[in-house]
mmCIF file of C-alpha atoms in Angstrom:
data_model
loop_
_atom_site.group_PDB
_atom_site.id
_atom_site.type_symbol
_atom_site.label_atom_id
_atom_site.label_comp_id
_atom_site.label_asym_id
_atom_site.label_seq_id
_atom_site.Cartn_x
_atom_site.Cartn_y
_atom_site.Cartn_z
ATOM 1 C CA MET A 1 257.940 -1.976 100.136
ATOM 2 C CA GLN A 2 261.255 -2.869 98.310
ATOM 3 C CA GLU A 3 262.547 0.508 99.092
ATOM 4 C CA THR A 4 261.661 -0.103 103.130
ATOM 5 C CA ARG A 5 263.503 -3.270 103.160
ATOM 6 C CA GLN A 6 266.978 -1.624 101.008
ATOM 7 C CA ASN A 7 266.647 1.187 103.514
ATOM 8 C CA ARG A 8 266.857 -1.369 106.520
ATOM 9 C CA ILE A 9 269.392 -3.467 105.113
ATOM 10 C CA ALA A 10 271.490 -0.422 104.327
ATOM 11 C CA ARG A 11 271.431 0.482 107.940
ATOM 12 C CA LEU A 12 272.299 -2.654 109.149
ATOM 13 C CA LEU A 13 275.427 -3.156 107.074
ATOM 14 C CA GLN A 14 276.532 0.278 107.660
ATOM 15 C CA LYS A 15 276.412 -0.149 111.623
ATOM 16 C CA GLU A 16 278.083 -3.499 111.092
ATOM 17 C CA LEU A 17 280.682 -1.994 109.064
ATOM 18 C CA SER A 18 281.393 0.743 111.188
ATOM 19 C CA LEU A 19 281.851 -1.714 113.945
ATOM 20 C CA ILE A 20 284.348 -3.889 111.935
ATOM 21 C CA PHE A 21 286.465 -0.994 111.242
ATOM 22 C CA GLN A 22 286.344 0.576 114.851
ATOM 23 C CA SER A 23 287.737 -2.874 115.864
ATOM 24 C CA GLN A 24 290.206 -3.075 113.095
ATOM 25 C CA THR A 25 291.355 0.493 113.231
ATOM 26 C CA ARG A 26 291.914 0.278 117.592
ATOM 27 C CA MET A 27 295.673 -0.918 116.370
ATOM 28 C CA MET A 28 296.061 1.995 114.273
ATOM 29 C CA HIS A 29 296.788 4.787 116.599
ATOM 30 C CA GLY A 30 295.630 8.086 115.157
ATOM 31 C CA VAL A 31 293.635 6.890 112.108
ATOM 32 C CA MET A 32 289.697 6.830 112.200
ATOM 33 C CA ILE A 33 287.486 4.931 110.100
ATOM 34 C CA SER A 34 283.306 5.773 109.818
ATOM 35 C CA VAL A 35 280.876 4.705 107.604
ATOM 36 C CA THR A 36 279.030 7.394 106.764
ATOM 37 C CA ARG A 37 276.639 5.932 104.033
ATOM 38 C CA ALA A 38 275.839 2.531 102.721
ATOM 39 C CA ARG A 39 273.722 2.054 100.058
ATOM 40 C CA VAL A 40 272.133 -1.591 98.814
ATOM 41 C CA SER A 41 271.205 -2.258 95.155
ATOM 42 C CA PRO A 42 267.583 -3.274 94.432
ATOM 43 C CA ASP A 43 268.509 -7.294 94.576
ATOM 44 C CA LEU A 44 270.502 -6.931 97.458
ATOM 45 C CA SER A 45 273.266 -8.536 95.802
ATOM 46 C CA ILE A 46 275.874 -5.570 96.215
ATOM 47 C CA CYS A 47 276.610 -2.943 99.098
ATOM 48 C CA THR A 48 278.107 0.526 98.356
ATOM 49 C CA ALA A 49 279.592 2.140 101.338
ATOM 50 C CA TYR A 50 280.849 5.539 101.398
ATOM 51 C CA LEU A 51 284.255 5.889 104.291
ATOM 52 C CA SER A 52 284.935 9.065 106.159
ATOM 53 C CA ILE A 53 288.734 8.743 106.965
ATOM 54 C CA PHE A 54 290.379 10.839 109.382
ATOM 55 C CA PRO A 55 293.048 12.234 108.606
ATOM 56 C CA SER A 56 292.635 12.220 105.327
ATOM 57 C CA GLU A 57 296.191 12.403 104.162
ATOM 58 C CA LYS A 58 296.161 8.504 104.889
ATOM 59 C CA SER A 59 292.761 7.989 102.844
ATOM 60 C CA ASP A 60 294.412 6.887 99.618
ATOM 61 C CA GLU A 61 296.472 3.934 101.588
ATOM 62 C CA ILE A 62 293.641 2.841 103.838
ATOM 63 C CA ILE A 63 291.155 2.834 101.019
ATOM 64 C CA HIS A 64 293.835 0.636 98.992
ATOM 65 C CA ASN A 65 294.204 -1.616 102.350
ATOM 66 C CA ILE A 66 290.087 -2.187 102.712
ATOM 67 C CA THR A 67 289.649 -2.898 98.854
ATOM 68 C CA LYS A 68 292.505 -5.456 99.268
ATOM 69 C CA ASN A 69 291.083 -7.313 102.081
ATOM 70 C CA GLU A 70 287.540 -6.798 101.034
ATOM 71 C CA LYS A 71 287.044 -10.464 100.931
ATOM 72 C CA THR A 72 288.033 -10.682 104.967
ATOM 73 C CA ILE A 73 286.187 -7.882 105.777
ATOM 74 C CA ARG A 74 282.875 -9.243 103.801
ATOM 75 C CA TYR A 75 283.370 -12.894 105.735
ATOM 76 C CA GLU A 76 283.181 -10.929 108.855
ATOM 77 C CA LEU A 77 280.254 -8.960 108.140
ATOM 78 C CA GLY A 78 278.470 -12.542 107.241
ATOM 79 C CA THR A 79 279.564 -13.942 110.119
ATOM 80 C CA ARG A 80 277.751 -11.041 112.004
ATOM 81 C CA VAL A 81 274.618 -10.890 109.946
ATOM 82 C CA HIS A 82 273.904 -14.232 108.884
ATOM 83 C CA ASN A 83 270.918 -14.592 110.746
ATOM 84 C CA GLN A 84 269.440 -11.288 109.290
ATOM 85 C CA LEU A 85 270.546 -12.010 105.479
ATOM 86 C CA ARG A 86 270.410 -15.246 103.364
ATOM 87 C CA ILE A 87 273.086 -13.871 100.951
ATOM 88 C CA ILE A 88 275.858 -11.144 101.949
ATOM 89 C CA PRO A 89 276.331 -8.558 99.433
ATOM 90 C CA GLU A 90 279.388 -8.055 97.512
ATOM 91 C CA LEU A 91 281.239 -4.679 98.836
ATOM 92 C CA ARG A 92 282.320 -1.579 97.228
ATOM 93 C CA PHE A 93 284.055 0.804 99.149
ATOM 94 C CA PHE A 94 284.482 4.685 98.511
ATOM 95 C CA ILE A 95 285.898 7.790 100.510
ATOM 96 C CA ASP A 96 283.371 10.149 101.451
ATOM 97 C CA ASP A 97 285.335 13.488 101.086
ATOM 98 C CA SER A 98 282.161 15.925 101.599
ATOM 99 C CA LEU A 99 283.664 17.172 104.785
ATOM 100 C CA ASP A 100 287.139 18.285 103.090
ATOM 101 C CA TYR A 101 284.737 19.811 100.775
ATOM 102 C CA ILE A 102 282.942 21.767 103.258
ATOM 103 C CA GLU A 103 286.302 22.805 104.919
ATOM 104 C CA ARG A 104 287.727 24.301 101.633
ATOM 105 C CA ILE A 105 284.370 25.975 100.915
ATOM 106 C CA ASP A 106 284.690 27.473 104.680
ATOM 107 C CA GLU A 107 288.479 28.580 103.948
ATOM 108 C CA LEU A 108 287.037 30.055 100.602
ATOM 109 C CA LEU A 109 284.230 32.237 102.423
ATOM 110 C CA LYS A 110 286.720 33.185 105.154
ATOM 111 C CA LYS A 111 288.745 34.999 102.267
#
């Protein structure tokens, strides 16, 4: 029962975070941020979001800006999901580099 609730909340937070990043990156041309996965702790207090950033050369700079503005993102997330959640979880962001890893393996296999 608890896992079902965790998964539902994780999907909700993933969707809303991706909408927030989509609206924020419209101003930056040539940068795309997508939320590939979101995980919520069992007590629903921490949300870990994995971000895929294109182009990957700017990923360190962008993840630094996102973690710097974490409180603003959490506030905006709270205004979007205040009807569904009582407590807005603390946000943690990590880079999902699985696409870069797949590309590198493809290159090695072609050689």
